[in-house]
Short mmCIF file of C-alpha atoms in Angstrom, two decimals:
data_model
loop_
_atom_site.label_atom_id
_atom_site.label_comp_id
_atom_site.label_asym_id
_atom_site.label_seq_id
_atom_site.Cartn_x
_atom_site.Cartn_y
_atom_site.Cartn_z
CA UNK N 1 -73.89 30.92 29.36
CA UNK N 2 -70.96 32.65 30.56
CA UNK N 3 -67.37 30.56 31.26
CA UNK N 4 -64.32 31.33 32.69
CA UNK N 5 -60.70 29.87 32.42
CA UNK N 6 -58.69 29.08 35.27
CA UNK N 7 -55.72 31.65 35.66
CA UNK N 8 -52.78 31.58 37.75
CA UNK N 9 -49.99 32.56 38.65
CA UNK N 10 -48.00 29.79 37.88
CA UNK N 11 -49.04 29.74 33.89
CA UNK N 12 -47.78 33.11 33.89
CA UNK N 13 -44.40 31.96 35.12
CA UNK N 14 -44.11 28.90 33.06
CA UNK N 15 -45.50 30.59 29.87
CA UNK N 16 -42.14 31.81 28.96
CA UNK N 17 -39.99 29.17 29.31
CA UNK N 18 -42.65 27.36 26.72
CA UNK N 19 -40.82 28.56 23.81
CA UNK N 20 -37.22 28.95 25.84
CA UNK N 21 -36.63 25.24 24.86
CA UNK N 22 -37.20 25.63 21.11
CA UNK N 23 -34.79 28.96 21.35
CA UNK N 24 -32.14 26.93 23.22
CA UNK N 25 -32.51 24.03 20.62
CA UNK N 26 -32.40 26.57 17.68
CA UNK N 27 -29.30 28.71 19.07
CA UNK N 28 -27.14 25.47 19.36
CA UNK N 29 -28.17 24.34 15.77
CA UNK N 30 -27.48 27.57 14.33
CA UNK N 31 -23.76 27.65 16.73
CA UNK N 32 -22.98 24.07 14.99
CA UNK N 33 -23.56 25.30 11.49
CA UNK N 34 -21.30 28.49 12.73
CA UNK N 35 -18.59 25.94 13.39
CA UNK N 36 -19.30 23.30 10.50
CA UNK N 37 -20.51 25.51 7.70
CA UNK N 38 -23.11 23.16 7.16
CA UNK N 39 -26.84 22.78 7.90
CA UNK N 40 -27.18 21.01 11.09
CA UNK N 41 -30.32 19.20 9.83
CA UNK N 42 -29.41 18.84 5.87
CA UNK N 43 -32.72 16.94 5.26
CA UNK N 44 -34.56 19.18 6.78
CA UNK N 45 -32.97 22.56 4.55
CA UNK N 46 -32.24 20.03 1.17
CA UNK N 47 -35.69 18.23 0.90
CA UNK N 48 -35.78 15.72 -2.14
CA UNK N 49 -31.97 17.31 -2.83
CA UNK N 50 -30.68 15.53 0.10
CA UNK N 51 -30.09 12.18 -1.83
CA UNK N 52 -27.58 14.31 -4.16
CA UNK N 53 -25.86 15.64 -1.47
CA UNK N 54 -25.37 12.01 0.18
CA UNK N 55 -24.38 10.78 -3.48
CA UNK N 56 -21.64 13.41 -3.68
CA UNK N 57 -20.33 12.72 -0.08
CA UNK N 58 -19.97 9.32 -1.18
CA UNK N 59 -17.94 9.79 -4.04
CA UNK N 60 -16.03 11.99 -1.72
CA UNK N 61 -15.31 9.77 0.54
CA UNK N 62 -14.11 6.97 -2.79
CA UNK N 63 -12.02 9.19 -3.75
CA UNK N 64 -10.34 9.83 0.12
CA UNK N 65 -10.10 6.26 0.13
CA UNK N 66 -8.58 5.63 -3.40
CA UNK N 67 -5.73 8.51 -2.21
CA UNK N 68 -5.58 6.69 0.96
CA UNK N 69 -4.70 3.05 -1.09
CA UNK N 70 -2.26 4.94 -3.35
CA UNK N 71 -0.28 6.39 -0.48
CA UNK N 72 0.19 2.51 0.64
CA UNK N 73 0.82 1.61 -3.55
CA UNK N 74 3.45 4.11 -3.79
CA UNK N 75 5.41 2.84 -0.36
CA UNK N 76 5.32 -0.59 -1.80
CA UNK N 77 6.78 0.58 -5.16
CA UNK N 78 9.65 2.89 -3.58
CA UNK N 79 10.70 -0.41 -1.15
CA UNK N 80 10.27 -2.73 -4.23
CA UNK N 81 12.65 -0.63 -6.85
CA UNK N 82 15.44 0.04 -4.16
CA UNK N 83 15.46 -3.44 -3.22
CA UNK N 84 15.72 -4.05 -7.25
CA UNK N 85 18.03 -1.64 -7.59
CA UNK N 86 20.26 -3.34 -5.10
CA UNK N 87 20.11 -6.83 -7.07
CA UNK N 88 20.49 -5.59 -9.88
CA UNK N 89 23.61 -4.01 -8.28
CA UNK N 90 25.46 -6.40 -7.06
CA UNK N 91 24.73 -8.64 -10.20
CA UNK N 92 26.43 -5.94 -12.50
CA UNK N 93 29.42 -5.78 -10.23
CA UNK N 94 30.00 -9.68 -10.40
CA UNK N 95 29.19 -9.75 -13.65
CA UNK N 96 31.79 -6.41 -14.41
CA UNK N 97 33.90 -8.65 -11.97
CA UNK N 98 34.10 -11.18 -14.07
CA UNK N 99 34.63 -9.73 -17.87
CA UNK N 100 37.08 -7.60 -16.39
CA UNK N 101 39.41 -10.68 -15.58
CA UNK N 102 41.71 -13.35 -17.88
CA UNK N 103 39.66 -16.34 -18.54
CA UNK N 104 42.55 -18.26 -15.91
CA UNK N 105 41.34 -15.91 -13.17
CA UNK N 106 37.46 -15.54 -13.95
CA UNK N 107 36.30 -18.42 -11.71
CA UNK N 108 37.98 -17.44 -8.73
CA UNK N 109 35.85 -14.16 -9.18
CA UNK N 110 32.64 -16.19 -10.00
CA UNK N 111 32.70 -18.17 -6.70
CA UNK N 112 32.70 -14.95 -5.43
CA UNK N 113 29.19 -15.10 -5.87
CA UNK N 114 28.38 -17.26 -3.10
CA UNK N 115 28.06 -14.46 -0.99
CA UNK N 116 25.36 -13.30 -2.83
CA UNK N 117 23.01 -16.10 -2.32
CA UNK N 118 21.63 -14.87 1.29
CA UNK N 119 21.37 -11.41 0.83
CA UNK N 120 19.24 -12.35 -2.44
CA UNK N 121 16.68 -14.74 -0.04
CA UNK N 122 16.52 -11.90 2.10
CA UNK N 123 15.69 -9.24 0.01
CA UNK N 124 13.10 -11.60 -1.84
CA UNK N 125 11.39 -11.92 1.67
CA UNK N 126 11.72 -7.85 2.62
CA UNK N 127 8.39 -7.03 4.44
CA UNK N 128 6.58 -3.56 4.70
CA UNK N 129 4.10 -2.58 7.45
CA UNK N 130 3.98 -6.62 8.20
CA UNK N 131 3.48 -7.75 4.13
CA UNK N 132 5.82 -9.38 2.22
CA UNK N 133 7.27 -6.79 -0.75
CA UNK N 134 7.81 -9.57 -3.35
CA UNK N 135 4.59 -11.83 -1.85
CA UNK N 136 2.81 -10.76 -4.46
CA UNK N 137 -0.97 -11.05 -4.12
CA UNK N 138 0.32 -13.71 -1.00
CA UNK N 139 1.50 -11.27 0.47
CA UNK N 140 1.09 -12.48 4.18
CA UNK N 141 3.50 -15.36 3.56
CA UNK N 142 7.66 -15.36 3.26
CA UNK N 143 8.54 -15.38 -0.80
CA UNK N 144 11.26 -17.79 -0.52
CA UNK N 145 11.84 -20.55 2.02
CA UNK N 146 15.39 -20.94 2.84
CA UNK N 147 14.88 -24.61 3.58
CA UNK N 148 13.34 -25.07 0.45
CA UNK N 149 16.41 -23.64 -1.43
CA UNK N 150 18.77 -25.54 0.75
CA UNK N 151 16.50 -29.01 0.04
CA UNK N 152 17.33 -28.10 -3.69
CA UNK N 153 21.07 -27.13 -3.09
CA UNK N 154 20.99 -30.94 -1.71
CA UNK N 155 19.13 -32.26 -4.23
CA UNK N 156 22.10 -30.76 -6.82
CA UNK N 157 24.94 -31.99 -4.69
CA UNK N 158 23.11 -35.75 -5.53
CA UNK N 159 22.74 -34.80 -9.16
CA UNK N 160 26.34 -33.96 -9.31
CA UNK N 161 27.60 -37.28 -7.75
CA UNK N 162 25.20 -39.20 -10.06
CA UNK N 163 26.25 -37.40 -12.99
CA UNK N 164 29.65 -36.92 -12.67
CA UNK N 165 30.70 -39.87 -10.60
CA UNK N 166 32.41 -37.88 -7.62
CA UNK N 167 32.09 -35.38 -5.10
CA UNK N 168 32.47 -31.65 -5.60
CA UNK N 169 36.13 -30.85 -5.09
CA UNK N 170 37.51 -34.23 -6.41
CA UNK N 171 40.58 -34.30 -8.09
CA UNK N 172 39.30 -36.17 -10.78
CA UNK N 173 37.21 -32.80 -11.65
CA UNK N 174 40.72 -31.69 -13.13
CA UNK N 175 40.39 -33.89 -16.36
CA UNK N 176 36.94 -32.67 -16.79
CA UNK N 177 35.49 -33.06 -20.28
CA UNK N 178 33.61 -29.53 -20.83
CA UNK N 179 30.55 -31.26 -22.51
CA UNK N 180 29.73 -33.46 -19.62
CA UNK N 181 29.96 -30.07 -17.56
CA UNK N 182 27.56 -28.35 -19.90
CA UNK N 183 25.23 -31.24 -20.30
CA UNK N 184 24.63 -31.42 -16.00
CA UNK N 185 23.75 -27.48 -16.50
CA UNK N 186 21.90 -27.86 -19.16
CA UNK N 187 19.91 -31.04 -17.58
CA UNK N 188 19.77 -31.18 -13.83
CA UNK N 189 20.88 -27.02 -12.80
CA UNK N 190 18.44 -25.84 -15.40
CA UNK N 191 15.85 -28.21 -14.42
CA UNK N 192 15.45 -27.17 -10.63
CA UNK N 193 14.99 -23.48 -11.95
CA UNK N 194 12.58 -24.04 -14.52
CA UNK N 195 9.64 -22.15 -14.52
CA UNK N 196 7.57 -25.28 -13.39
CA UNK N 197 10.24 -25.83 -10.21
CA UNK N 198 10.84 -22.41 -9.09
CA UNK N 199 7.29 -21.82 -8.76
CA UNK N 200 7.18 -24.73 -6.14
CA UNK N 201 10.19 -23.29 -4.35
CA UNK N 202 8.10 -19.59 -4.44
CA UNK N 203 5.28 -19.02 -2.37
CA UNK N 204 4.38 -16.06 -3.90
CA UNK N 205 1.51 -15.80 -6.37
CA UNK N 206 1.14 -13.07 -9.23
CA UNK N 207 2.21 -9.49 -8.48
CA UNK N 208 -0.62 -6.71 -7.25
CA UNK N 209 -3.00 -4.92 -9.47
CA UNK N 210 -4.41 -2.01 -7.70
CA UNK N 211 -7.25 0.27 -8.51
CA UNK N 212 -5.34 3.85 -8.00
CA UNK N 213 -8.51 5.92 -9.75
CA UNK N 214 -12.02 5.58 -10.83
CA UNK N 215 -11.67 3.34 -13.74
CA UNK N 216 -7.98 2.81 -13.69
CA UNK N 217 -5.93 0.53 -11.87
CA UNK N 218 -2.00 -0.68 -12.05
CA UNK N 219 0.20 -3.16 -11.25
CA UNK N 220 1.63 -2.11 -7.91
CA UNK N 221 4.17 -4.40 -6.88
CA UNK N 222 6.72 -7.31 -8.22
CA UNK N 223 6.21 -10.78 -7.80
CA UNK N 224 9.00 -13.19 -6.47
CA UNK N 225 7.78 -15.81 -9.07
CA UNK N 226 9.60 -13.24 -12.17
CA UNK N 227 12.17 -15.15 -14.10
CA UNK N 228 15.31 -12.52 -12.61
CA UNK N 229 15.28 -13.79 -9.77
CA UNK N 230 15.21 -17.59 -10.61
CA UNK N 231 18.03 -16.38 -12.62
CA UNK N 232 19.95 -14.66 -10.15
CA UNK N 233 19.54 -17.55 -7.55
CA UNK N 234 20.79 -20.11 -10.48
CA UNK N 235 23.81 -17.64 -10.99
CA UNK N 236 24.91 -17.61 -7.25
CA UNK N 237 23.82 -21.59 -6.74
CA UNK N 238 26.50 -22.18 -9.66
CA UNK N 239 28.69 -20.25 -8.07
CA UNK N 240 28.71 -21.28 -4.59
CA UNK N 241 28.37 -25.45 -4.84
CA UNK N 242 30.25 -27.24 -7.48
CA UNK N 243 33.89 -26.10 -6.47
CA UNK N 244 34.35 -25.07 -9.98
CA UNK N 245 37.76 -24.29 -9.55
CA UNK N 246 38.32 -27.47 -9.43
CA UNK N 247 37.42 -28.36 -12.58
CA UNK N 248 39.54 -28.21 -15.76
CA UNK N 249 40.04 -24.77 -17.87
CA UNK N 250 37.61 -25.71 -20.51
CA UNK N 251 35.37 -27.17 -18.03
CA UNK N 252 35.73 -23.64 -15.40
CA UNK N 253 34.73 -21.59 -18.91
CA UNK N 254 31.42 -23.20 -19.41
CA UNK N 255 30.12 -23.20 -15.88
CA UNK N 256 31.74 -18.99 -15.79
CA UNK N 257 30.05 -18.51 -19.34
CA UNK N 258 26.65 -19.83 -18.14
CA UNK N 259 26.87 -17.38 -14.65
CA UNK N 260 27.73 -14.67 -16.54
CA UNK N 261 25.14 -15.60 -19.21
CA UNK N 262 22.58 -15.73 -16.05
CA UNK N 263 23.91 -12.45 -14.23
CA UNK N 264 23.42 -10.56 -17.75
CA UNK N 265 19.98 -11.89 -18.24
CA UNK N 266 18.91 -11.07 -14.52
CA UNK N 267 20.45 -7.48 -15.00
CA UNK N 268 18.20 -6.90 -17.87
CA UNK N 269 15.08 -8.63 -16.44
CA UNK N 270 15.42 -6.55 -13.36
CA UNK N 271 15.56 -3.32 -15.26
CA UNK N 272 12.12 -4.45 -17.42
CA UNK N 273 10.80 -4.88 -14.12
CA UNK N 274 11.58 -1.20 -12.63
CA UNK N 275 11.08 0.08 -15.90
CA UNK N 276 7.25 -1.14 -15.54
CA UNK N 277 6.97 -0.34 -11.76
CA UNK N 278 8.33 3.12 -12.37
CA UNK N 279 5.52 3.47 -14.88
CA UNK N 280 2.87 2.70 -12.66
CA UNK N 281 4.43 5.26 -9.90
CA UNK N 282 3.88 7.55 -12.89
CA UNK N 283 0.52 6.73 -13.62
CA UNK N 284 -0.27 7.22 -9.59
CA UNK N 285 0.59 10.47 -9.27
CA UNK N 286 -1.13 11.49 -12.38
CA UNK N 287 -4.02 9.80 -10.87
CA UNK N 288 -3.58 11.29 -7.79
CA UNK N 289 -3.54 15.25 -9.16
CA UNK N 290 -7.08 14.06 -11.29
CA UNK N 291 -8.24 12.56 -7.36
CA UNK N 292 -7.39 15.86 -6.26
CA UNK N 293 -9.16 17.81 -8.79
CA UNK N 294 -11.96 15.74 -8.33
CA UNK N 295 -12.21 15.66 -4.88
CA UNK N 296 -12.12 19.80 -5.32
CA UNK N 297 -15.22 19.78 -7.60
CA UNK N 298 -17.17 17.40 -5.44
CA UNK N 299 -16.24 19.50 -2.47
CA UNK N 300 -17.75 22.59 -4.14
CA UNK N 301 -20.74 20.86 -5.33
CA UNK N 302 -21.48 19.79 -1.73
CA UNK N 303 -20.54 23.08 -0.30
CA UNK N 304 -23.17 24.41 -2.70
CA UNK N 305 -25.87 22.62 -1.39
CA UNK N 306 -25.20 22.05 2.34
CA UNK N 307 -22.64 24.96 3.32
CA UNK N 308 -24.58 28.43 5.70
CA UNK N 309 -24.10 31.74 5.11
CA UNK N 310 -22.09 32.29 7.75
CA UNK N 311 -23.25 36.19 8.22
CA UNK N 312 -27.05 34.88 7.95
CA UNK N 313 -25.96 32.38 10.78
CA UNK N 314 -24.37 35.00 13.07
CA UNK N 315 -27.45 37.35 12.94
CA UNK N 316 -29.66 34.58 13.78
CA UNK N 317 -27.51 33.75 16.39
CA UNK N 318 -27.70 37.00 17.98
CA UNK N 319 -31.87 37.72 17.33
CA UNK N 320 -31.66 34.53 19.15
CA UNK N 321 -29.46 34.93 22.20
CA UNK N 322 -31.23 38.65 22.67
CA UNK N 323 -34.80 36.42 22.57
CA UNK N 324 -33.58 34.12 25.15
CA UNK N 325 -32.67 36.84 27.09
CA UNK N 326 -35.89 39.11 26.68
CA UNK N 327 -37.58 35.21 28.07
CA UNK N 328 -35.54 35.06 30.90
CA UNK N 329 -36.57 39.02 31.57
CA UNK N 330 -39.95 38.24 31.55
CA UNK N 331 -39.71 35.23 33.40
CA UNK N 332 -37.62 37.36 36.56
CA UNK N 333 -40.57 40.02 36.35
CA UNK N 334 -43.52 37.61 36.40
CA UNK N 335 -42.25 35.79 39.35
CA UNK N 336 -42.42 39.16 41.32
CA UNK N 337 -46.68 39.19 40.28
CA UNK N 338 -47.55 37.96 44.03
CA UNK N 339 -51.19 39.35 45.35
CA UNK N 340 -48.39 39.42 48.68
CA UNK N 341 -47.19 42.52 47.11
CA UNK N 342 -50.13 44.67 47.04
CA UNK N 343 -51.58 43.48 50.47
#
């Protein structure tokens, strides 16, 4: 039994554009991998090799973000050591001040100091990009609370009367005995700075440890809670509230012996402290050139398994624009097949 398909002229026309579609779809895959260098469908190309490739974009993109961390580590550390620098300063020019005077003159040189106490509370509470510098790990809340010194500057200025049995600035300061001075140092002044009591006036918490590589971290910023500064605030406290030029001689040289003793201590604390920060910028820059290195290799390896040959791309490019064309050829001279035209 004989059959016949149905023909017309309208499956001539649209038989073309049946493949124009895949052409189109294949010309602007192989024009993105032109402009990427990469495989527009990498599962399709890689196979079972995708999951490498996905494994080495991802360490890529650790590594991008470990750079990316540094880059905030290493503003920290600049901010924190000139701010350090700038204590440790203006405690070696009291200090230089002071040794540099006759015993008669050294506490008018020490109260000096007093102008020191502010600009130290403000560069405990410096703040970077919104975060406090010497916050440590707290580093969304202010170091040092100025009320909270003052409340302890107060809490002195009763000590004092208690101890001594007058105000700051009596005249009865001038017959002094020297031991009485050193034992309201030794007892009440050193008391509000111990460890235990400048923690409470601190609000920050232990200093930053930062991964800067794979399997490396550091210790990326300072901590307002570090003895120094305790120190340096004791220093300028000493200096600024108990009139001690009011005192007697032997009574002025213990309170200037126990600044300066402070200031010296401070100075030297301050350099440990840059001395270990600068050690970590070190250690981030070496980390940084292995990132680097790293993040070369990786690149490589990935360009190995996803990257086109960008001549192989081009020609296809061209077979298929030419094969687009040829369809849209076709398509012009089928549309002209009318039984019209031979009637």
């Amino acid at each position: 039994m004989m059959t016949t398909s149905y023909i017309s002229s309208i499956n001539f026309w649209n038989a073309p554009r049946t493949g124009l579609n895949r052409l189109q779809t294949d010309l602007a895959a192989t024009n993105s991998e032109i402009a990427t260098g990469r495989y527009a469908d990498v599962g399709l190309e890689l196979g079972t090799k995708v999951g490498t490739g996905l494994g080495l974009r991802q360490q890529s993109a650790e590594i991008d973000a470990l750079k990316s961390g540094n880059g905030v580590a290493t503003l920290r550390l600049k901010t924190t050591q000139s701010a350090l620098s700038q204590m440790q300063s203006a405690a070696d020019k009291l200090l230089a001040n002071i040794v540099g005077q006759p015993e008669a003159q050294q506490t008018a040189v020490v109260e000096t100091g007093s102008n020191q106490l502010t600009p130290l509370v403000s560069a405990l509470n410096m703040t970077m990009a919104g975060q406090y510098v010497f916050g440590g790990a707290n580093s969304g809340a202010a170091p040092i609370d100025m009320a909270a010194i003052d409340a302890m500057r107060q809490r002195l200025q009763t000590d004092f009367q208690a101890h001594f049995g007058y105000a700051p600035g009596s005249p009865a300061a001038a017959t002094e005995d020297p031991a009485k001075m050193q034992a309201f140092l030794d007892t009440y002044v050193d008391g509000e700075f111990s460890d235990t009591s400048w923690g409470g006036l601190s609000q920050a918490s232990g200093a930053i440890s930062s991964r800067i590589a794979l399997n490396e971290e550091a210790t990326t910023s300072a901590s307002a809670d570090a003895r120094p500064f305790a120190q340096l605030t004791m220093a300028y406290v000493i200096a600024s509230d108990f009139k001690l030029s009011s005192f007697s001689p032997n009574a002025q040289k213990v309170a200037n012996q126990k600044v300066m003793s402070l200031l010296a201590a401070a100075s030297s604390g301050l350099v440990t402290i840059q001395a270990d920060l600068g050690r970590s910028q070190d250690r981030i820059a070496q980390a940084n050139d292995r990132l680097d290195a790293q993040k070369t290799l990786l690149t490589g390896e990935v360009n190995d398994l996803e990257a086109v040959d960008p001549a192989a791309a081009k020609t296809k490019v061209d077979a298929l624009t030419t094969q687009i064309q040829m369809s849209y050829a076709l398509t012009a001279q089928l549309r002209q097949l009318s039984l019209v035209n031979y009637l």
